Coordinates of C-alpha atoms in Angstrom, one line a residue:
Chain A
M1 CA 148.1 148.3 17.9
R2 CA 147.9 152.1 18.8
D3 CA 144.7 154.0 19.0
R4 CA 143.0 154.3 15.4
T5 CA 142.7 157.9 14.2
D6 CA 139.6 159.3 13.1
H7 CA 139.0 158.0 9.5
M8 CA 136.6 161.1 8.7
R9 CA 138.9 163.9 9.3
Y10 CA 141.5 165.4 6.8
L11 CA 145.2 165.3 7.5
P12 CA 146.9 168.9 7.4
S13 CA 148.4 168.3 3.6
Q14 CA 145.0 167.1 2.4
E15 CA 143.1 169.4 0.3
V16 CA 139.5 170.0 1.4
I17 CA 136.7 170.4 -1.4
S18 CA 133.0 170.6 -1.1
H19 CA 131.2 167.5 0.2
E20 CA 127.9 168.0 -1.9
I21 CA 128.4 164.8 -3.8
M22 CA 129.6 162.5 -0.8
D23 CA 126.9 163.7 1.3
R24 CA 124.3 162.6 -1.3
I25 CA 125.8 159.3 -1.8
L26 CA 125.9 158.6 1.6
G27 CA 122.3 159.7 2.4
E28 CA 121.2 157.4 -0.6
R29 CA 123.0 154.8 0.9
S30 CA 121.5 154.9 4.4
N31 CA 118.3 155.4 3.2
T32 CA 117.8 152.7 0.8
D33 CA 115.8 149.3 1.6
F34 CA 116.6 147.0 -1.3
T35 CA 114.1 144.4 -0.1
K36 CA 111.1 147.3 -0.8
F37 CA 111.5 146.6 -4.7
S38 CA 109.1 144.4 -6.5
S39 CA 109.4 142.5 -9.6
D40 CA 107.1 145.3 -11.1
D41 CA 109.6 147.8 -10.1
V42 CA 112.5 145.9 -11.9
L43 CA 110.4 145.2 -15.1
R44 CA 109.3 149.1 -15.4
A45 CA 113.2 149.9 -15.3
I46 CA 114.3 147.3 -17.9
G47 CA 111.6 148.8 -20.3
K48 CA 112.5 152.4 -19.5
E49 CA 114.9 154.4 -21.9
N50 CA 116.2 157.0 -19.4
R51 CA 116.7 155.4 -15.8
N52 CA 116.5 157.3 -12.8
I53 CA 118.2 156.6 -9.3
D54 CA 115.1 154.5 -8.0
D55 CA 115.3 152.2 -11.2
F56 CA 119.2 151.5 -10.7
K57 CA 118.0 150.6 -7.2
A58 CA 115.5 148.4 -8.6
L59 CA 118.1 146.7 -10.8
L60 CA 120.6 146.1 -7.9
S61 CA 117.7 144.4 -5.7
P62 CA 116.8 141.1 -4.8
A63 CA 113.8 141.3 -6.7
A64 CA 115.9 141.8 -10.2
A65 CA 117.7 138.4 -9.6
P66 CA 114.9 136.5 -11.7
F67 CA 115.4 139.1 -14.6
L68 CA 119.4 138.5 -15.5
E69 CA 118.1 137.3 -18.9
E70 CA 115.9 140.2 -19.7
M71 CA 118.4 142.6 -18.2
A72 CA 121.4 141.0 -20.6
Q73 CA 119.1 141.9 -23.6
A74 CA 118.7 145.2 -22.4
S75 CA 122.2 145.7 -21.8
K76 CA 123.5 144.3 -24.8
A77 CA 121.3 146.8 -27.0
I78 CA 122.2 149.6 -24.7
K79 CA 126.1 148.6 -25.1
E80 CA 125.7 148.6 -29.0
R81 CA 124.0 151.9 -29.2
Y82 CA 126.6 153.5 -27.3
F83 CA 129.7 151.8 -28.2
G84 CA 128.9 149.7 -31.4
K85 CA 131.1 146.7 -31.6
N86 CA 134.0 148.1 -30.0
I87 CA 135.9 146.8 -27.0
Y88 CA 138.9 148.7 -25.7
L89 CA 142.1 147.0 -24.6
F90 CA 144.7 148.0 -22.0
T91 CA 147.1 146.5 -19.6
P92 CA 148.2 147.6 -16.1
L93 CA 152.1 148.1 -15.2
Y94 CA 153.0 148.2 -11.8
I95 CA 156.1 150.4 -11.3
A96 CA 156.2 149.8 -7.5
N97 CA 154.6 147.7 -4.9
H98 CA 155.8 149.9 -1.9
C99 CA 152.8 150.9 0.5
D100 CA 152.1 152.9 3.8
N101 CA 148.8 151.6 4.1
H102 CA 147.3 148.9 6.2
C103 CA 144.6 147.5 4.5
V104 CA 143.7 144.1 5.6
Y105 CA 142.5 142.6 2.3
C106 CA 145.3 144.0 0.1
G107 CA 148.7 142.0 -0.6
F108 CA 150.9 145.1 -0.8
N109 CA 149.6 146.4 2.7
V110 CA 152.5 147.6 5.0
H111 CA 152.6 144.5 7.2
N112 CA 152.5 141.8 4.7
S113 CA 155.8 140.3 3.9
I114 CA 156.3 140.2 0.6
K115 CA 159.2 141.3 -1.8
R116 CA 159.1 144.9 -2.8
A117 CA 160.4 146.7 -5.7
Q118 CA 160.6 149.7 -7.5
L119 CA 161.7 150.2 -11.0
D120 CA 164.0 152.8 -11.9
E121 CA 163.9 154.5 -15.2
D122 CA 165.8 152.3 -17.1
A123 CA 163.6 149.3 -16.0
I124 CA 160.7 151.5 -16.8
I125 CA 161.7 152.1 -20.3
K126 CA 162.5 148.4 -20.9
E127 CA 158.8 147.7 -19.6
L128 CA 157.2 150.2 -21.7
E129 CA 159.2 148.6 -24.7
N130 CA 158.2 145.2 -24.1
I131 CA 154.7 145.9 -23.6
A132 CA 154.4 148.2 -26.5
K133 CA 155.8 145.3 -28.8
S134 CA 152.0 143.7 -28.1
G135 CA 150.7 146.7 -30.2
L136 CA 148.7 148.3 -27.2
Q137 CA 148.3 151.8 -27.2
E138 CA 146.7 152.3 -23.6
L139 CA 148.5 151.8 -20.5
L140 CA 147.4 152.0 -16.7
I141 CA 150.3 153.1 -14.5
L142 CA 150.0 151.4 -11.0
T143 CA 151.9 151.9 -7.6
G144 CA 151.2 151.0 -4.1
E145 CA 150.4 153.8 -1.8
S146 CA 153.6 155.3 -0.7
Q147 CA 154.0 159.1 -1.0
S148 CA 157.7 158.9 0.4
K149 CA 159.0 155.7 -1.9
T150 CA 156.9 156.6 -5.0
P151 CA 156.5 160.5 -4.8
V152 CA 154.4 162.3 -7.4
S153 CA 157.6 163.6 -9.3
Y154 CA 158.5 159.6 -9.7
I155 CA 155.2 158.8 -11.0
G156 CA 155.2 161.7 -13.2
R157 CA 158.1 160.9 -14.9
A158 CA 157.1 157.5 -15.3
C159 CA 153.9 158.7 -17.3
E160 CA 156.3 161.0 -19.4
L161 CA 158.1 158.0 -20.5
A162 CA 155.0 155.9 -21.0
K163 CA 153.7 158.7 -23.5
K164 CA 156.3 157.9 -25.9
Y165 CA 154.9 154.5 -26.4
F166 CA 151.2 154.5 -25.7
N167 CA 148.6 156.9 -27.1
V168 CA 146.5 156.8 -23.7
V169 CA 148.1 156.8 -20.4
G170 CA 145.9 156.3 -17.0
V171 CA 147.2 156.2 -13.4
E172 CA 145.8 154.2 -10.6
I173 CA 147.7 155.7 -7.4
Y174 CA 147.3 157.2 -4.1
P175 CA 144.8 160.1 -4.2
L176 CA 146.6 163.3 -4.6
N177 CA 145.5 167.0 -4.4
S178 CA 144.1 169.1 -7.4
D179 CA 147.5 170.6 -8.1
E180 CA 149.1 167.4 -8.1
Y181 CA 146.6 166.1 -10.6
A182 CA 147.1 169.2 -12.7
F183 CA 150.9 168.3 -12.5
L184 CA 150.0 164.9 -13.9
H185 CA 148.1 166.0 -16.4
K186 CA 151.0 167.8 -17.7
C187 CA 153.0 164.9 -17.5
R188 CA 150.3 164.1 -19.9
V189 CA 147.9 161.4 -18.0
D190 CA 144.6 161.1 -19.4
Y191 CA 142.4 159.5 -16.8
V192 CA 142.7 158.8 -13.1
T193 CA 141.5 155.4 -11.7
V194 CA 140.7 155.5 -7.9
F195 CA 138.8 152.6 -6.3
Q196 CA 136.8 153.6 -3.0
E197 CA 136.9 150.0 -2.0
T198 CA 133.7 150.5 0.1
Y199 CA 131.3 153.4 0.5
N200 CA 130.2 152.2 4.2
P201 CA 132.3 154.6 6.4
V202 CA 132.0 152.2 9.5
K203 CA 133.5 149.1 7.6
Y204 CA 135.9 151.4 5.9
E205 CA 137.3 152.5 9.3
K206 CA 137.6 148.8 10.5
I207 CA 139.7 147.7 7.1
H208 CA 142.0 150.7 6.8
L209 CA 143.7 150.5 9.8
E210 CA 146.7 152.9 9.1
G211 CA 148.0 155.3 6.4
N212 CA 147.1 158.1 4.3
K213 CA 144.2 156.0 2.8
R214 CA 142.3 155.8 6.4
I215 CA 140.7 159.2 5.6
F216 CA 137.6 158.3 3.9
P217 CA 136.2 161.7 2.5
Y218 CA 139.8 162.3 1.2
R219 CA 139.7 159.3 -0.7
L220 CA 136.2 159.7 -2.2
N221 CA 136.7 163.1 -3.5
A222 CA 139.8 162.1 -5.5
Q223 CA 137.8 161.9 -8.8
E224 CA 136.7 165.5 -8.3
R225 CA 140.0 166.8 -7.7
A226 CA 141.4 165.1 -10.5
L227 CA 138.7 166.6 -12.7
K228 CA 139.6 170.2 -11.0
G229 CA 143.1 169.1 -12.2
G230 CA 142.4 168.9 -15.8
M231 CA 142.0 165.4 -16.0
R232 CA 139.7 164.3 -19.1
G233 CA 138.6 160.9 -17.4
V234 CA 138.0 159.2 -14.0
A235 CA 137.0 155.7 -13.1
F236 CA 135.4 154.4 -10.0
A237 CA 134.8 151.3 -8.3
A238 CA 133.9 149.3 -5.1
L239 CA 135.7 146.2 -4.2
L240 CA 133.0 143.8 -4.4
G241 CA 132.9 141.6 -1.5
I242 CA 134.0 143.7 1.0
D243 CA 130.4 145.0 2.4
E244 CA 127.2 144.8 1.0
W245 CA 127.8 144.6 -2.6
R246 CA 124.2 146.0 -3.4
S247 CA 124.8 149.2 -1.2
D248 CA 128.6 149.5 -2.9
A249 CA 127.2 149.2 -6.2
L250 CA 124.6 151.7 -5.9
C251 CA 127.1 154.4 -4.3
T252 CA 129.5 153.6 -6.9
G253 CA 127.1 154.3 -9.7
L254 CA 125.9 157.5 -8.1
H255 CA 129.1 158.9 -7.5
A256 CA 129.9 158.7 -11.1
Y257 CA 126.2 159.8 -11.9
L258 CA 126.4 162.8 -9.9
L259 CA 130.3 163.8 -10.8
Q260 CA 129.3 163.7 -14.6
A261 CA 126.4 165.9 -13.9
K262 CA 128.3 168.4 -12.2
Y263 CA 131.3 168.0 -15.0
P264 CA 129.5 167.1 -18.0
A265 CA 132.6 166.4 -20.3
A266 CA 134.3 164.2 -17.8
E267 CA 134.4 160.5 -19.5
I268 CA 133.5 158.3 -16.9
S269 CA 134.4 154.7 -16.3
L270 CA 133.4 152.1 -14.0
S271 CA 135.4 148.9 -12.9
V272 CA 134.1 145.9 -11.2
P273 CA 136.6 144.3 -8.9
R274 CA 135.8 141.1 -7.0
L275 CA 137.7 140.4 -3.7
R276 CA 140.7 138.0 -4.9
P277 CA 142.9 136.0 -2.7
I278 CA 146.5 137.4 -1.8
I279 CA 150.2 136.2 -0.9
N280 CA 149.7 134.9 2.6
N281 CA 146.1 134.9 2.6
A282 CA 144.6 132.2 0.1
K283 CA 141.4 132.6 2.3
I284 CA 140.3 136.0 1.0
N285 CA 137.4 135.8 -1.4
P286 CA 134.4 138.0 -2.7
K287 CA 132.0 136.0 -0.4
D288 CA 128.5 136.5 -1.5
V289 CA 129.3 138.1 -4.8
G290 CA 129.2 135.2 -7.1
E291 CA 129.3 135.5 -10.9
R292 CA 125.7 135.9 -11.0
E293 CA 125.8 139.1 -8.7
L294 CA 128.7 140.4 -10.6
L295 CA 126.9 140.2 -13.7
Q296 CA 123.8 141.9 -12.0
V297 CA 126.1 144.7 -10.9
I298 CA 127.6 145.1 -14.5
M299 CA 124.2 145.2 -16.2
A300 CA 122.6 147.8 -13.7
Y301 CA 125.8 149.9 -14.2
R302 CA 125.1 149.8 -18.1
M303 CA 121.4 150.6 -17.9
F304 CA 122.0 153.4 -15.5
L305 CA 124.9 155.2 -17.2
P306 CA 124.7 153.9 -20.7
F307 CA 127.8 156.1 -21.7
A308 CA 130.1 154.9 -19.1
N309 CA 133.0 152.5 -20.0
I310 CA 132.9 149.5 -17.9
T311 CA 136.2 147.9 -17.2
L312 CA 136.6 144.1 -16.5
S313 CA 140.1 143.0 -15.1
T314 CA 141.9 139.5 -15.1
R315 CA 140.6 139.1 -11.5
E316 CA 137.9 137.5 -13.4
N317 CA 138.4 134.3 -15.6
A318 CA 138.7 134.1 -19.6
H319 CA 135.1 132.3 -19.8
F320 CA 133.4 135.1 -17.6
R321 CA 135.3 138.0 -19.3
D322 CA 134.7 136.6 -22.9
N323 CA 130.6 136.4 -22.2
A324 CA 130.7 139.8 -20.3
I325 CA 132.1 141.8 -23.2
R326 CA 128.8 141.1 -25.0
L327 CA 126.4 142.7 -22.6
G328 CA 128.0 145.2 -21.0
V329 CA 131.8 145.3 -20.5
T330 CA 133.7 147.7 -22.9
K331 CA 137.2 147.5 -21.7
V332 CA 139.3 144.8 -20.8
S333 CA 143.0 144.1 -20.0
A334 CA 145.2 141.6 -21.8
G335 CA 149.0 140.5 -21.5
V336 CA 148.4 141.3 -17.5
S337 CA 151.2 141.0 -14.9
V338 CA 150.5 142.5 -11.5
G339 CA 154.3 141.8 -10.1
I340 CA 157.0 144.4 -10.5
G341 CA 159.0 144.1 -13.3
E342 CA 157.6 141.0 -14.9
H343 CA 157.1 142.2 -18.7
G344 CA 160.9 141.0 -19.3
G345 CA 162.3 144.0 -18.2
K346 CA 166.0 143.9 -16.6
N347 CA 166.7 143.1 -13.0
Q348 CA 164.4 139.9 -13.3
G349 CA 165.7 138.5 -10.2
D350 CA 164.4 141.8 -8.5
K351 CA 161.1 141.5 -9.3
G352 CA 158.3 142.6 -6.6
D353 CA 155.5 140.4 -5.7
G354 CA 152.0 141.2 -6.8
Q355 CA 149.1 142.6 -5.7
F356 CA 146.5 139.7 -6.0
E357 CA 146.1 136.4 -7.9
I358 CA 144.8 136.7 -11.6
S359 CA 142.4 134.6 -13.4
D360 CA 143.1 135.0 -17.0
S361 CA 146.8 135.3 -18.0
R362 CA 146.0 135.5 -22.1
D363 CA 148.2 137.6 -24.0
V364 CA 147.0 140.5 -26.5
V365 CA 147.2 138.1 -29.4
A366 CA 144.7 136.0 -27.6
M367 CA 142.9 138.3 -26.3
R368 CA 142.0 139.9 -29.5
A369 CA 141.1 136.9 -31.0
S370 CA 138.7 136.3 -28.2
I371 CA 137.2 139.7 -28.8
K372 CA 136.5 138.9 -32.7
N373 CA 135.3 135.6 -32.0
A374 CA 132.5 137.3 -30.0
G375 CA 131.9 139.2 -33.0
L376 CA 133.3 142.5 -31.7
V377 CA 136.2 144.5 -32.6
P378 CA 139.3 145.5 -30.5
V379 CA 140.3 148.8 -30.6
M380 CA 143.5 150.1 -29.0
S381 CA 143.0 153.8 -28.6
D382 CA 140.1 156.0 -29.3
Y383 CA 142.0 159.2 -28.4
I384 CA 143.7 161.6 -30.8
Y385 CA 146.1 164.4 -29.6
V386 CA 146.8 167.6 -32.0
Chain B
M138 CA 120.3 163.6 -64.1
D139 CA 119.9 164.4 -60.4
K140 CA 123.2 165.0 -58.9
F141 CA 124.2 165.7 -55.3
I142 CA 127.0 168.5 -55.2
L143 CA 128.9 168.9 -52.2
G144 CA 131.7 171.2 -51.6
G145 CA 132.1 171.6 -55.5
V146 CA 132.2 167.7 -56.3
E147 CA 129.4 165.6 -57.9
F148 CA 127.9 162.3 -56.1
E149 CA 125.4 160.1 -57.4
S150 CA 124.4 158.8 -54.1
R151 CA 123.0 160.8 -51.2
F152 CA 123.4 158.2 -48.6
I153 CA 126.7 159.2 -46.4
M154 CA 127.7 155.8 -44.3
G155 CA 129.2 156.6 -40.9
S156 CA 131.8 154.0 -40.1
G157 CA 132.4 154.2 -36.3
K158 CA 130.3 151.5 -35.2
F159 CA 131.1 149.0 -38.1
D160 CA 133.5 146.0 -38.1
P161 CA 135.8 147.8 -40.4
E162 CA 135.9 144.2 -42.8
L163 CA 132.3 145.2 -43.5
I164 CA 132.7 148.7 -44.7
S165 CA 133.6 147.7 -48.3
A166 CA 130.6 145.0 -48.5
C167 CA 128.1 147.8 -47.0
V168 CA 129.5 150.3 -49.9
D169 CA 128.6 147.8 -52.3
E170 CA 124.8 147.1 -50.9
A171 CA 124.2 150.9 -50.3
K172 CA 125.8 152.1 -53.0
T173 CA 127.2 155.2 -50.9
Q174 CA 129.9 157.1 -52.1
I175 CA 130.9 159.3 -48.9
V176 CA 132.2 157.3 -45.7
T177 CA 132.8 159.1 -42.8
L178 CA 135.8 158.3 -40.6
A179 CA 137.1 159.3 -37.2
L180 CA 140.5 160.5 -37.4
R181 CA 141.3 159.0 -33.9
R182 CA 140.5 155.6 -35.4
V183 CA 142.9 156.0 -38.2
N184 CA 145.5 153.6 -37.0
K185 CA 149.2 154.2 -37.5
D186 CA 149.4 150.4 -38.2
K187 CA 148.6 149.9 -41.8
N188 CA 147.0 146.5 -41.2
E189 CA 145.0 147.5 -38.5
S190 CA 143.6 151.2 -39.9
I191 CA 140.1 151.3 -40.8
I192 CA 141.2 153.4 -43.8
E193 CA 142.5 150.6 -45.3
F194 CA 139.0 149.1 -45.6
I195 CA 137.3 151.8 -47.6
P196 CA 137.5 151.5 -51.1
K197 CA 139.6 153.8 -53.0
N198 CA 136.8 155.3 -55.0
V199 CA 134.8 156.3 -52.0
T200 CA 135.3 159.9 -50.9
L201 CA 136.3 160.1 -47.0
L202 CA 134.5 162.5 -44.7
P203 CA 136.9 162.9 -41.9
N204 CA 135.4 163.8 -38.5
T205 CA 136.5 165.6 -35.6
S206 CA 135.1 163.4 -33.1
G207 CA 136.8 163.4 -29.7
A208 CA 137.5 167.5 -30.1
R209 CA 135.9 169.5 -27.2
N210 CA 136.0 172.8 -28.3
A211 CA 137.0 174.7 -31.7
D212 CA 140.5 175.1 -31.3
E213 CA 140.8 171.0 -31.0
A214 CA 138.6 170.6 -34.0
V215 CA 140.7 172.8 -35.9
R216 CA 143.8 170.9 -35.1
I217 CA 142.1 167.7 -36.1
A218 CA 141.0 168.8 -39.4
R219 CA 144.4 170.1 -40.2
L220 CA 146.1 166.9 -39.0
S221 CA 143.5 165.0 -41.2
R222 CA 144.5 167.0 -44.2
E223 CA 148.1 166.3 -43.3
L224 CA 147.5 162.6 -43.4
G225 CA 145.9 162.8 -47.0
C226 CA 142.4 162.6 -46.1
G227 CA 141.3 165.5 -48.3
D228 CA 139.8 168.9 -47.8
F229 CA 136.3 167.7 -46.7
V230 CA 136.1 167.7 -43.1
K231 CA 132.9 167.2 -40.6
I232 CA 132.9 169.4 -37.5
E233 CA 132.2 167.4 -34.4
V234 CA 132.6 169.4 -31.2
I235 CA 130.9 167.7 -28.2
K236 CA 131.6 168.2 -24.5
D237 CA 129.0 166.1 -23.0
S238 CA 129.7 162.7 -22.0
K239 CA 126.1 161.6 -21.5
Y240 CA 124.1 163.0 -24.3
L241 CA 126.8 163.9 -27.0
F242 CA 124.9 166.7 -28.3
P243 CA 127.0 169.2 -30.5
D244 CA 128.3 172.1 -29.1
N245 CA 126.7 174.8 -31.8
Y246 CA 128.8 178.0 -30.4
E247 CA 132.4 176.1 -30.9
T248 CA 131.1 174.7 -34.1
I249 CA 130.5 178.1 -35.6
K250 CA 133.9 179.0 -34.5
A251 CA 135.7 175.8 -35.9
T252 CA 133.8 176.5 -39.3
Q253 CA 134.8 180.1 -39.8
I254 CA 138.4 179.0 -39.2
L255 CA 138.5 176.0 -41.4
A256 CA 136.4 177.3 -44.1
K257 CA 138.8 180.2 -44.6
E258 CA 141.7 177.7 -44.9
G259 CA 139.9 176.2 -47.7
F260 CA 138.2 173.0 -46.0
K261 CA 134.7 172.0 -47.4
V262 CA 133.5 172.1 -43.8
L263 CA 130.3 170.0 -43.0
P264 CA 129.5 171.1 -39.4
Y265 CA 127.1 168.6 -37.3
M266 CA 124.8 171.0 -35.3
Y267 CA 122.1 171.0 -33.1
P268 CA 119.2 171.9 -35.5
D269 CA 118.6 176.0 -34.9
L270 CA 117.9 178.4 -37.7
N271 CA 120.0 180.9 -36.4
V272 CA 123.1 179.0 -35.9
A273 CA 122.2 177.4 -39.2
R274 CA 122.4 180.7 -41.2
E275 CA 125.8 181.6 -39.0
L276 CA 127.3 178.7 -40.3
A277 CA 126.3 179.6 -44.2
Q278 CA 127.8 182.7 -43.5
A279 CA 130.9 181.1 -42.1
G280 CA 131.4 179.3 -45.3
A281 CA 130.4 175.9 -44.7
A282 CA 129.7 173.4 -47.7
A283 CA 126.5 172.1 -45.8
V284 CA 124.7 172.0 -42.7
M285 CA 124.2 168.8 -40.8
P286 CA 121.3 169.0 -38.3
L287 CA 120.6 165.8 -35.8
A288 CA 117.4 164.1 -36.2
A289 CA 117.3 162.9 -32.6
P290 CA 119.9 161.9 -30.2
I291 CA 122.9 159.9 -31.7
G292 CA 122.5 156.3 -31.8
S293 CA 118.8 156.4 -30.5
N294 CA 117.2 155.2 -33.7
K295 CA 114.4 157.4 -32.8
G296 CA 113.8 159.0 -36.5
L297 CA 113.0 162.5 -37.1
I298 CA 112.1 164.3 -33.8
N299 CA 113.5 167.2 -34.6
R300 CA 111.4 167.4 -38.2
E301 CA 109.6 170.6 -38.0
I302 CA 112.9 172.5 -37.4
I303 CA 114.7 170.3 -40.0
Q304 CA 111.8 171.3 -42.6
I305 CA 112.5 174.9 -41.7
L306 CA 116.3 174.8 -42.3
V307 CA 115.5 173.0 -45.6
D308 CA 113.3 175.9 -46.7
E309 CA 115.5 178.9 -45.4
I310 CA 119.0 177.6 -46.0
K311 CA 120.5 177.3 -49.2
L312 CA 123.1 175.1 -48.4
P313 CA 122.3 171.3 -48.6
I314 CA 120.9 170.3 -45.4
I315 CA 122.1 166.8 -44.5
V316 CA 120.3 164.8 -41.9
D317 CA 122.8 163.2 -39.3
A318 CA 122.3 161.1 -36.3
G319 CA 119.0 159.5 -34.8
L320 CA 117.7 157.7 -38.1
G321 CA 116.2 154.6 -37.2
R322 CA 114.3 153.0 -40.2
P323 CA 114.7 153.4 -43.9
S324 CA 111.3 154.9 -43.7
D325 CA 112.7 157.8 -41.6
A326 CA 115.7 158.3 -44.4
C327 CA 112.8 158.4 -47.0
L328 CA 110.8 161.1 -45.2
A329 CA 113.9 163.1 -44.9
M330 CA 114.8 162.9 -48.6
E331 CA 110.9 163.6 -49.2
M332 CA 111.2 166.8 -46.9
G333 CA 113.8 168.1 -49.3
C334 CA 117.1 167.3 -47.3
A335 CA 120.1 166.8 -49.7
A336 CA 121.3 163.6 -48.2
V337 CA 121.2 161.6 -45.0
M338 CA 123.7 160.0 -42.8
V339 CA 123.3 156.5 -41.0
N340 CA 125.2 154.5 -38.7
T341 CA 123.9 152.9 -35.9
A342 CA 120.4 151.9 -37.4
I343 CA 122.6 149.9 -39.9
A344 CA 125.5 148.7 -37.4
T345 CA 122.9 147.2 -34.7
S346 CA 120.7 145.8 -37.4
K347 CA 120.8 141.8 -37.5
D348 CA 121.9 141.7 -41.2
I349 CA 123.8 144.8 -42.0
R350 CA 123.9 144.1 -45.7
L351 CA 120.4 144.0 -46.3
M352 CA 119.7 146.9 -43.9
A353 CA 122.2 149.0 -45.5
M354 CA 120.6 148.1 -49.0
A355 CA 117.3 149.0 -47.6
F356 CA 118.4 152.5 -46.7
G357 CA 120.1 153.1 -50.2
E358 CA 116.9 152.3 -51.7
A359 CA 114.7 154.5 -49.4
V360 CA 116.9 157.4 -49.9
K361 CA 116.3 157.0 -53.7
A362 CA 112.9 156.7 -53.2
G363 CA 112.3 159.4 -51.1
R364 CA 114.5 161.9 -53.5
N365 CA 112.5 160.6 -56.4
A366 CA 109.6 161.5 -54.5
Y367 CA 110.8 165.1 -53.7
L368 CA 111.8 165.8 -57.3
A369 CA 108.0 164.6 -58.7
G370 CA 106.6 166.8 -56.1
L371 CA 104.2 165.3 -53.5
G372 CA 100.6 165.0 -54.1
R373 CA 98.6 167.6 -51.9
V374 CA 97.2 165.8 -48.6
S375 CA 93.7 166.0 -48.3
A376 CA 91.0 165.3 -45.6
K377 CA 88.4 164.7 -47.6
A378 CA 87.8 162.1 -50.8
D379 CA 88.2 163.6 -54.2
A380 CA 85.6 162.1 -56.5
S381 CA 87.3 161.6 -59.6
S382 CA 84.2 162.2 -61.9
P383 CA 83.3 165.4 -60.4
L384 CA 79.4 166.3 -59.6
T385 CA 79.9 169.7 -60.9
G386 CA 81.3 168.8 -64.3
F387 CA 78.1 169.1 -66.0
L388 CA 78.2 173.0 -65.7
G389 CA 78.9 174.6 -68.7
E390 CA 78.3 171.5 -70.8
T391 CA 75.7 172.0 -73.6
N392 CA 72.5 170.2 -73.9
A393 CA 72.8 167.4 -76.5

């Protein structure tokens, strides 16, 4: 393997913005010792109404593990205050799986031997038509991270098409400069999701070996550039299981908290993905992030950022998802296919492989029924365009 | 007979119900229990699909109060209000302009702007506002049909945190003052009515109660009790005991 490049140095094409938020996150990360929190700290944090950063740390600490039930009661009440009974539904649409990056845990990585595909306009329309039949009104458009195969113009066109069928459209694509986000906003994209994967720069360097994604600060500042580009909402996540999950959850929550403080109108969402097996590597797993730990993260997010949406994907199984929507999660996907062209569009033979394995294959009808079953109300869209 | 007159329309009930956190199927049931005649409706929740739309669950004899939630500035609020009228939701509109995703406080400046524009277009404008006397005067000047100050942060169930300022609005502003947001208990609603507020709006306090029907009924009764107390005129509050047979009553009596 060739020499690895400096992952902290921007590439010439990458826009540099202020680093104040990144510096604050990384500072908190290195100064936090989760073992110093006591059960008193945890109980105090649970009992408070407005929680500060120290309370958030206490809720993520090992001392909080015996208090999951107390956290669940608090989380449920907070969620009801801020979101009522509403649970938002969406589905992802993968339009391409080409990727220029080498990320060791990801099925799309440039060196993994999978079937690659990219939908053309006709195929995208077919997919959109088929998904729209389900009654969904929110769509998340995804690609692999290949600037050359899937340029911003291609993604923007897909979003314009998607807007004809869906009220709310988000993108989860490679990070862009703010003028490129402004272009996507003009294509009527509402929100931008970027997973930082891990906020540990040392670990980040070891698992993102090649490609633009290797540049840690460019990825971390993507949400702020998206807001500068006019986006209404931004979504954050660490891929739990890659590094120490408490630190990564802390940094994710802080990232969202600091950005909302700087841009008060920004709509904030958090996701809680855990590592999943991929094609050609069934051994990838979330290590020490079991369902108890995952739930602790969800509830700590809910209690620290009561106003934020929390999304739970089909990486998790139906039983866990059906319970998590009662006490913290506000947004779930349904009718999910992570392959390319799998929603029954044309070119059935040309389907591209998926990014990871999913654990909950329920369609929209079944998901709606489960939400109602939990005493909650499925909501397809909360936006109005005038 | 005590009537609540809002935008030239007469209502019996002074209890306005929010619908944002309800299961749509429960709305008509709650209207029955609380006897409310006005239900708010977020236009962004009005679904194109008739079977799914919240509007289908609101009884026809109830007045819809569409709100502009989702608007982040006056321009968006104005456009949502116009769309609401086009969709047949009537002339009432509750202005909500919010550009803070954390506390969800209304933006008074943008709210005044939207009120000016919409009142000129013939809307019956009910601006949701952060309680402030100067702003309330400007809203009245702009042609608002009522002023809707928040009692406490929305959804907080904390009650009349802004009590003193709201009392000033009641005393100084001729328009109906409708307390919106933050009321947590029927006693909060009762207190607001005793203070002379024209009506109250409640959502979260009922939506998050264990028995929605019973809590709706409790709020309905509390609002009535508070209104009656206001009409009756509250007795003065005294720090010392008042003897019912005054000791000085003998003065001026003739010697028998």
